[in-house]
Amino acid sequence: MRIDLHTHSCASDGSESPAAVVGSAAGAGLDVLALTDHDTTSGWAGAATAAQHHGIALVRGIEISSRHDGVSIHLLGYLQDPTAPGLLAELERCRESRETRAQRIVELLSRDLPLDWDDVLEHVEPGATIGRPHIAAALVAKHIVTSVNDAFASYLGNGSPYYAAHYAPDPMQAVRLLGEAGGVAVMAHPFAGRRGPIVDDSVIEAMAAAGMAGLEVHHPDHSGDEVRHGTDLAASLGLFVTGSSDYHGDRKTNRLGDRTTDPVVLQQIEDLASGVEVLRP
Ligand code: AMP
Ligand code: ZN
Ligand code: FE
Ligand code: FE
């Protein structure tokens, strides 16, 4: 059984519709897919219909942006009730702030580059959670850079003078809100240091104490040493370990099924969750 628990659609910053991500997953031979768009569950319905059509199991999820001491922490949530008010309010606040922040980044870029807000909006589906990959897509389309990676390396990285931050809740709060919604919290790419600063293990320990259940140890941005460290840390904190691709369609080189999760871990996630069910064909 092949299980990929971290993917993005154009409900956030992936390039494919939720239905198309599910179709691509079926085509890649996956048995179980989680859709985990940034700060939104608006892709769930389209993905669910497609999952039935393609005969693949769907784990409805999310990737929540949080921040601790200025360091960005992504938290995967699985099978939470999408209507839980506390979580909904935080996600709404985060998405709104992402909009203002993206406009700010584009305003800074536009002082030096031939790029305006409308150029970026061409790459954003109505209602989508906006992120830097959308700005990257516009920079590629305008031939200012040659690839999304190049856009991050030249203009959009965390250390760039064009960078601006958005509102994000504290990770301990995000873990608690997910729990209140009956969801299961897993820290995404905890050691992906090449993207930007990462937190030290004491913060991961505090997140575990707040109710986090797992660590995404197997991720394309982790080195062999990071995988080994994550495996040891998860064992010492009593956390399970997941593996996923973090697929973004053509906005990232990650391919579906690049990393996968053990079926035993999926069962643990199902046992812990009380929000919504895994949809099976
Ligand atoms: P944002 O949500 O706006 O902070 O942007 C973060 C998103 O950009 C995440 O989904 C990452 O996968 C993506 N990202 C971060 N760094 C890079 C990079 N160097 N190349 C491509 N995508 C990146
Ligand atoms: Zn993303
Ligand atoms: Fe992430
Ligand atoms: Fe992601």
Short mmCIF file of C-alpha atoms and ligand atoms in Angstrom, two decimals:
data_model
loop_
_atom_site.label_atom_id
_atom_site.label_comp_id
_atom_site.label_asym_id
_atom_site.label_seq_id
_atom_site.Cartn_x
_atom_site.Cartn_y
_atom_site.Cartn_z
CA MET A 1 0.00 0.00 0.00
CA ARG A 2 1.46 3.37 -1.03
CA ILE A 3 0.44 6.34 1.12
CA ASP A 4 1.40 9.99 0.48
CA LEU A 5 0.22 12.30 3.28
CA HIS A 6 1.22 15.81 2.14
CA THR A 7 0.14 17.43 -1.15
CA HIS A 8 -1.05 20.82 -2.39
CA SER A 9 -3.62 21.90 -4.97
CA CYS A 10 -4.59 25.28 -6.39
CA ALA A 11 -6.78 25.74 -3.31
CA SER A 12 -3.42 26.96 -2.02
CA ASP A 13 -0.14 27.13 -3.93
CA GLY A 14 -0.13 23.93 -5.99
CA SER A 15 -0.61 24.15 -9.74
CA GLU A 16 -3.33 21.49 -10.17
CA SER A 17 -6.98 21.48 -9.10
CA PRO A 18 -7.85 19.26 -6.12
CA ALA A 19 -9.47 16.76 -8.52
CA ALA A 20 -6.39 16.79 -10.74
CA VAL A 21 -4.06 16.12 -7.79
CA VAL A 22 -6.17 13.07 -6.94
CA GLY A 23 -6.10 11.96 -10.58
CA SER A 24 -2.32 12.39 -10.67
CA ALA A 25 -2.02 10.37 -7.45
CA ALA A 26 -4.07 7.52 -8.93
CA GLY A 27 -1.90 7.70 -12.05
CA ALA A 28 1.23 7.52 -9.90
CA GLY A 29 -0.06 4.29 -8.35
CA LEU A 30 -0.84 5.66 -4.89
CA ASP A 31 -3.51 3.92 -2.78
CA VAL A 32 -3.98 6.71 -0.22
CA LEU A 33 -3.54 10.45 -0.65
CA ALA A 34 -3.84 13.31 1.82
CA LEU A 35 -4.68 16.76 0.47
CA THR A 36 -3.04 19.28 2.82
CA ASP A 37 -3.44 22.75 1.37
CA HIS A 38 -2.00 25.69 3.29
CA ASP A 39 -4.48 27.14 5.79
CA THR A 40 -7.63 25.99 3.95
CA THR A 41 -9.90 23.01 3.49
CA SER A 42 -11.67 24.45 0.43
CA GLY A 43 -10.18 21.74 -1.80
CA TRP A 44 -11.72 18.86 0.16
CA ALA A 45 -14.99 18.62 -1.79
CA GLY A 46 -13.38 18.48 -5.23
CA ALA A 47 -10.79 15.98 -4.03
CA ALA A 48 -13.47 13.76 -2.44
CA THR A 49 -15.48 13.47 -5.67
CA ALA A 50 -12.34 12.66 -7.65
CA ALA A 51 -11.19 10.10 -5.06
CA GLN A 52 -14.44 8.16 -5.46
CA HIS A 53 -14.09 8.38 -9.24
CA HIS A 54 -10.48 7.15 -9.28
CA GLY A 55 -10.95 4.50 -6.57
CA ILE A 56 -8.32 5.95 -4.22
CA ALA A 57 -8.58 6.65 -0.48
CA LEU A 58 -8.54 10.29 0.62
CA VAL A 59 -7.29 11.65 3.93
CA ARG A 60 -8.69 15.15 4.28
CA GLY A 61 -6.06 17.37 5.82
CA ILE A 62 -4.42 20.77 6.02
CA GLU A 63 -0.99 22.39 6.46
CA ILE A 64 -1.24 25.16 9.04
CA SER A 65 1.30 27.99 9.03
CA SER A 66 2.50 28.76 12.55
CA ARG A 67 5.44 30.71 13.94
CA HIS A 68 7.53 30.46 17.10
CA ASP A 69 10.11 33.12 18.02
CA GLY A 70 10.12 34.29 14.40
CA VAL A 71 10.69 30.80 13.00
CA SER A 72 8.09 29.40 10.61
CA ILE A 73 6.68 26.00 11.59
CA HIS A 74 4.31 24.09 9.33
CA LEU A 75 1.84 21.81 11.05
CA LEU A 76 0.00 19.09 9.15
CA GLY A 77 -3.49 18.34 10.42
CA TYR A 78 -5.46 15.25 9.51
CA LEU A 79 -9.15 14.39 9.69
CA GLN A 80 -10.19 17.46 11.70
CA ASP A 81 -13.72 18.83 11.72
CA PRO A 82 -13.44 21.65 9.14
CA THR A 83 -16.20 23.65 10.87
CA ALA A 84 -14.58 23.82 14.34
CA PRO A 85 -14.87 27.55 15.18
CA GLY A 86 -11.54 28.10 16.98
CA LEU A 87 -9.48 26.65 14.16
CA LEU A 88 -11.61 28.31 11.47
CA ALA A 89 -11.06 31.75 13.00
CA GLU A 90 -7.26 31.33 13.15
CA LEU A 91 -7.11 30.06 9.55
CA GLU A 92 -9.23 32.95 8.34
CA ARG A 93 -6.95 35.45 10.09
CA CYS A 94 -3.88 33.77 8.62
CA ARG A 95 -5.27 33.73 5.05
CA GLU A 96 -6.27 37.40 5.25
CA SER A 97 -2.81 38.34 6.48
CA ARG A 98 -1.24 36.29 3.67
CA GLU A 99 -3.10 38.48 1.16
CA THR A 100 -1.79 41.77 2.64
CA ARG A 101 1.69 40.29 3.01
CA ALA A 102 1.80 39.10 -0.62
CA GLN A 103 0.77 42.58 -1.75
CA ARG A 104 3.57 44.01 0.38
CA ILE A 105 6.16 41.67 -1.17
CA VAL A 106 4.95 42.57 -4.67
CA GLU A 107 5.06 46.27 -3.81
CA LEU A 108 8.71 45.88 -2.73
CA LEU A 109 9.57 43.85 -5.84
CA SER A 110 7.81 46.32 -8.14
CA ARG A 111 10.28 49.04 -7.13
CA ASP A 112 13.03 47.09 -8.89
CA LEU A 113 11.26 44.72 -11.29
CA PRO A 114 8.54 44.90 -13.96
CA LEU A 115 5.97 43.06 -11.82
CA ASP A 116 2.64 44.20 -10.44
CA TRP A 117 -0.19 42.71 -8.36
CA ASP A 118 -2.29 41.83 -11.43
CA ASP A 119 0.61 39.75 -12.79
CA VAL A 120 0.48 37.68 -9.60
CA LEU A 121 -3.31 37.39 -9.51
CA GLU A 122 -3.20 35.64 -12.90
CA HIS A 123 -1.68 32.67 -11.06
CA VAL A 124 -4.05 32.61 -8.08
CA GLU A 125 -7.35 30.71 -8.19
CA PRO A 126 -10.23 32.73 -6.69
CA GLY A 127 -10.34 32.09 -2.95
CA ALA A 128 -7.00 30.29 -2.83
CA THR A 129 -4.57 30.73 0.06
CA ILE A 130 -1.93 32.98 -1.49
CA GLY A 131 1.76 32.26 -0.97
CA ARG A 132 5.19 33.02 -2.35
CA PRO A 133 4.94 30.25 -4.99
CA HIS A 134 2.24 32.35 -6.72
CA ILE A 135 4.63 35.30 -6.88
CA ALA A 136 7.31 32.89 -8.10
CA ALA A 137 4.99 31.70 -10.87
CA ALA A 138 4.45 35.31 -11.98
CA LEU A 139 8.22 35.99 -11.96
CA VAL A 140 8.71 32.91 -14.18
CA ALA A 141 5.87 33.89 -16.55
CA LYS A 142 7.37 37.39 -16.93
CA HIS A 143 10.79 35.82 -17.69
CA ILE A 144 12.33 37.66 -14.74
CA VAL A 145 13.61 34.29 -13.44
CA THR A 146 13.87 30.89 -15.11
CA SER A 147 12.26 28.71 -12.43
CA VAL A 148 10.38 28.75 -9.13
CA ASN A 149 13.57 27.65 -7.36
CA ASP A 150 15.43 30.53 -9.00
CA ALA A 151 12.67 32.92 -7.83
CA PHE A 152 13.17 31.77 -4.21
CA ALA A 153 16.96 31.93 -4.51
CA SER A 154 16.94 35.43 -6.04
CA TYR A 155 13.95 37.28 -4.58
CA LEU A 156 11.61 35.32 -2.33
CA GLY A 157 13.80 33.59 0.27
CA ASN A 158 13.34 34.28 3.97
CA GLY A 159 16.49 36.42 4.06
CA SER A 160 15.59 38.50 1.00
CA PRO A 161 15.18 42.29 1.33
CA TYR A 162 11.82 41.79 -0.43
CA TYR A 163 10.58 39.38 2.26
CA ALA A 164 7.60 40.15 4.46
CA ALA A 165 5.95 37.91 7.05
CA HIS A 166 2.25 37.15 7.57
CA TYR A 167 0.33 36.53 10.77
CA ALA A 168 0.65 32.97 12.04
CA PRO A 169 -0.45 31.43 15.34
CA ASP A 170 1.97 29.93 17.84
CA PRO A 171 2.50 26.21 17.10
CA MET A 172 1.35 25.14 20.57
CA GLN A 173 -1.92 26.98 19.96
CA ALA A 174 -2.25 25.42 16.48
CA VAL A 175 -1.72 21.93 17.95
CA ARG A 176 -4.39 22.58 20.58
CA LEU A 177 -6.90 23.97 18.06
CA LEU A 178 -6.40 20.94 15.82
CA GLY A 179 -6.98 18.66 18.79
CA GLU A 180 -10.17 20.53 19.72
CA ALA A 181 -11.33 19.95 16.13
CA GLY A 182 -10.74 16.19 16.47
CA GLY A 183 -7.73 16.32 14.15
CA VAL A 184 -4.28 14.75 14.39
CA ALA A 185 -1.25 17.07 14.37
CA VAL A 186 2.04 16.18 12.66
CA MET A 187 4.95 18.59 12.29
CA ALA A 188 5.80 19.07 8.60
CA HIS A 189 9.45 18.94 7.40
CA PRO A 190 10.84 19.72 10.88
CA PHE A 191 14.49 19.86 9.80
CA ALA A 192 14.26 21.47 6.36
CA GLY A 193 16.99 23.99 7.18
CA ARG A 194 17.82 24.81 3.59
CA ARG A 195 14.49 26.72 3.33
CA GLY A 196 15.11 28.92 6.33
CA PRO A 197 15.69 28.79 10.07
CA ILE A 198 14.34 25.79 11.98
CA VAL A 199 13.41 25.42 15.65
CA ASP A 200 15.42 23.36 18.05
CA ASP A 201 14.25 20.08 19.48
CA SER A 202 12.93 21.64 22.69
CA VAL A 203 10.15 23.34 20.70
CA ILE A 204 9.25 20.00 19.09
CA GLU A 205 9.14 18.52 22.57
CA ALA A 206 6.77 21.29 23.70
CA MET A 207 4.55 20.66 20.67
CA ALA A 208 4.44 16.97 21.55
CA ALA A 209 3.48 17.89 25.11
CA ALA A 210 0.66 20.06 23.68
CA GLY A 211 -0.75 17.01 21.88
CA MET A 212 1.17 16.67 18.61
CA ALA A 213 1.24 13.01 17.52
CA GLY A 214 3.83 12.69 14.79
CA LEU A 215 6.83 14.00 12.86
CA GLU A 216 7.15 14.12 9.07
CA VAL A 217 10.64 12.65 9.09
CA HIS A 218 10.70 11.43 5.49
CA HIS A 219 10.49 14.53 3.29
CA PRO A 220 12.41 15.51 0.12
CA ASP A 221 14.02 18.49 1.92
CA HIS A 222 15.63 16.27 4.60
CA SER A 223 19.15 14.88 4.34
CA GLY A 224 20.08 11.38 5.50
CA ASP A 225 21.44 12.78 8.77
CA GLU A 226 18.22 14.75 9.34
CA VAL A 227 16.14 11.61 8.74
CA ARG A 228 18.25 9.71 11.28
CA HIS A 229 17.98 12.50 13.84
CA GLY A 230 14.20 12.78 13.29
CA THR A 231 13.72 9.04 13.66
CA ASP A 232 15.59 9.09 17.00
CA LEU A 233 13.79 12.21 18.26
CA ALA A 234 10.37 10.79 17.34
CA ALA A 235 11.17 7.56 19.18
CA SER A 236 12.34 9.42 22.29
CA LEU A 237 9.19 11.61 22.35
CA GLY A 238 6.77 8.78 21.56
CA LEU A 239 5.77 10.30 18.21
CA PHE A 240 5.02 8.34 15.04
CA VAL A 241 6.88 9.05 11.81
CA THR A 242 5.36 9.92 8.42
CA GLY A 243 6.76 10.26 4.91
CA SER A 244 5.30 12.40 2.13
CA SER A 245 6.14 14.15 -1.10
CA ASP A 246 4.89 17.73 -0.42
CA TYR A 247 3.72 17.72 -4.04
CA HIS A 248 2.90 21.16 -5.56
CA GLY A 249 2.27 20.12 -9.22
CA ASP A 250 4.69 21.95 -11.49
CA ARG A 251 5.57 24.56 -8.82
CA LYS A 252 8.05 22.15 -7.21
CA THR A 253 10.17 19.28 -8.49
CA ASN A 254 8.76 16.91 -5.79
CA ARG A 255 6.88 14.00 -7.38
CA LEU A 256 3.89 12.19 -5.84
CA GLY A 257 4.99 9.18 -3.82
CA ASP A 258 8.61 10.42 -3.53
CA ARG A 259 8.26 9.57 0.18
CA THR A 260 5.52 7.40 1.70
CA THR A 261 3.97 6.54 5.07
CA ASP A 262 3.62 3.12 6.70
CA PRO A 263 0.03 1.76 6.76
CA VAL A 264 0.39 1.15 10.50
CA VAL A 265 0.90 4.89 11.00
CA LEU A 266 -2.16 5.71 8.89
CA GLN A 267 -4.15 3.41 11.17
CA GLN A 268 -2.81 5.29 14.22
CA ILE A 269 -3.92 8.56 12.67
CA GLU A 270 -7.40 7.14 12.04
CA ASP A 271 -7.61 5.80 15.59
CA LEU A 272 -6.65 9.18 17.10
CA ALA A 273 -8.94 11.30 14.90
CA SER A 274 -12.55 12.16 15.67
CA GLY A 275 -13.34 14.94 13.19
CA VAL A 276 -13.99 13.29 9.81
CA GLU A 277 -13.32 9.83 8.37
CA VAL A 278 -10.86 8.67 5.75
CA LEU A 279 -12.88 8.44 2.51
CA ARG A 280 -12.44 5.00 0.98
CA PRO A 281 -13.55 3.91 -2.47
P1 AMP B 1 4.72 30.98 1.99
O1 AMP B 1 3.60 30.04 2.34
O2 AMP B 1 4.27 32.13 1.21
O3 AMP B 1 5.58 31.36 3.15
O4 AMP B 1 5.68 30.15 1.00
C1 AMP B 1 6.13 28.91 1.41
C2 AMP B 1 5.93 27.92 0.30
O5 AMP B 1 6.94 28.12 -0.65
C3 AMP B 1 6.01 26.48 0.76
O6 AMP B 1 4.94 25.73 0.23
C4 AMP B 1 7.27 25.94 0.17
O7 AMP B 1 7.06 24.65 -0.34
C5 AMP B 1 7.58 26.90 -0.94
N1 AMP B 1 9.05 27.11 -0.96
C6 AMP B 1 9.81 27.54 0.05
N2 AMP B 1 11.10 27.63 -0.33
C7 AMP B 1 11.15 27.22 -1.62
C8 AMP B 1 12.17 27.04 -2.57
N3 AMP B 1 13.45 27.34 -2.29
N4 AMP B 1 11.84 26.60 -3.80
C9 AMP B 1 10.56 26.30 -4.09
N5 AMP B 1 9.55 26.43 -3.23
C10 AMP B 1 9.82 26.88 -2.01
ZN ZN B 2 3.27 25.31 -0.47
FE FE B 3 5.40 23.25 4.37
FE FE B 4 3.56 21.68 2.06
#
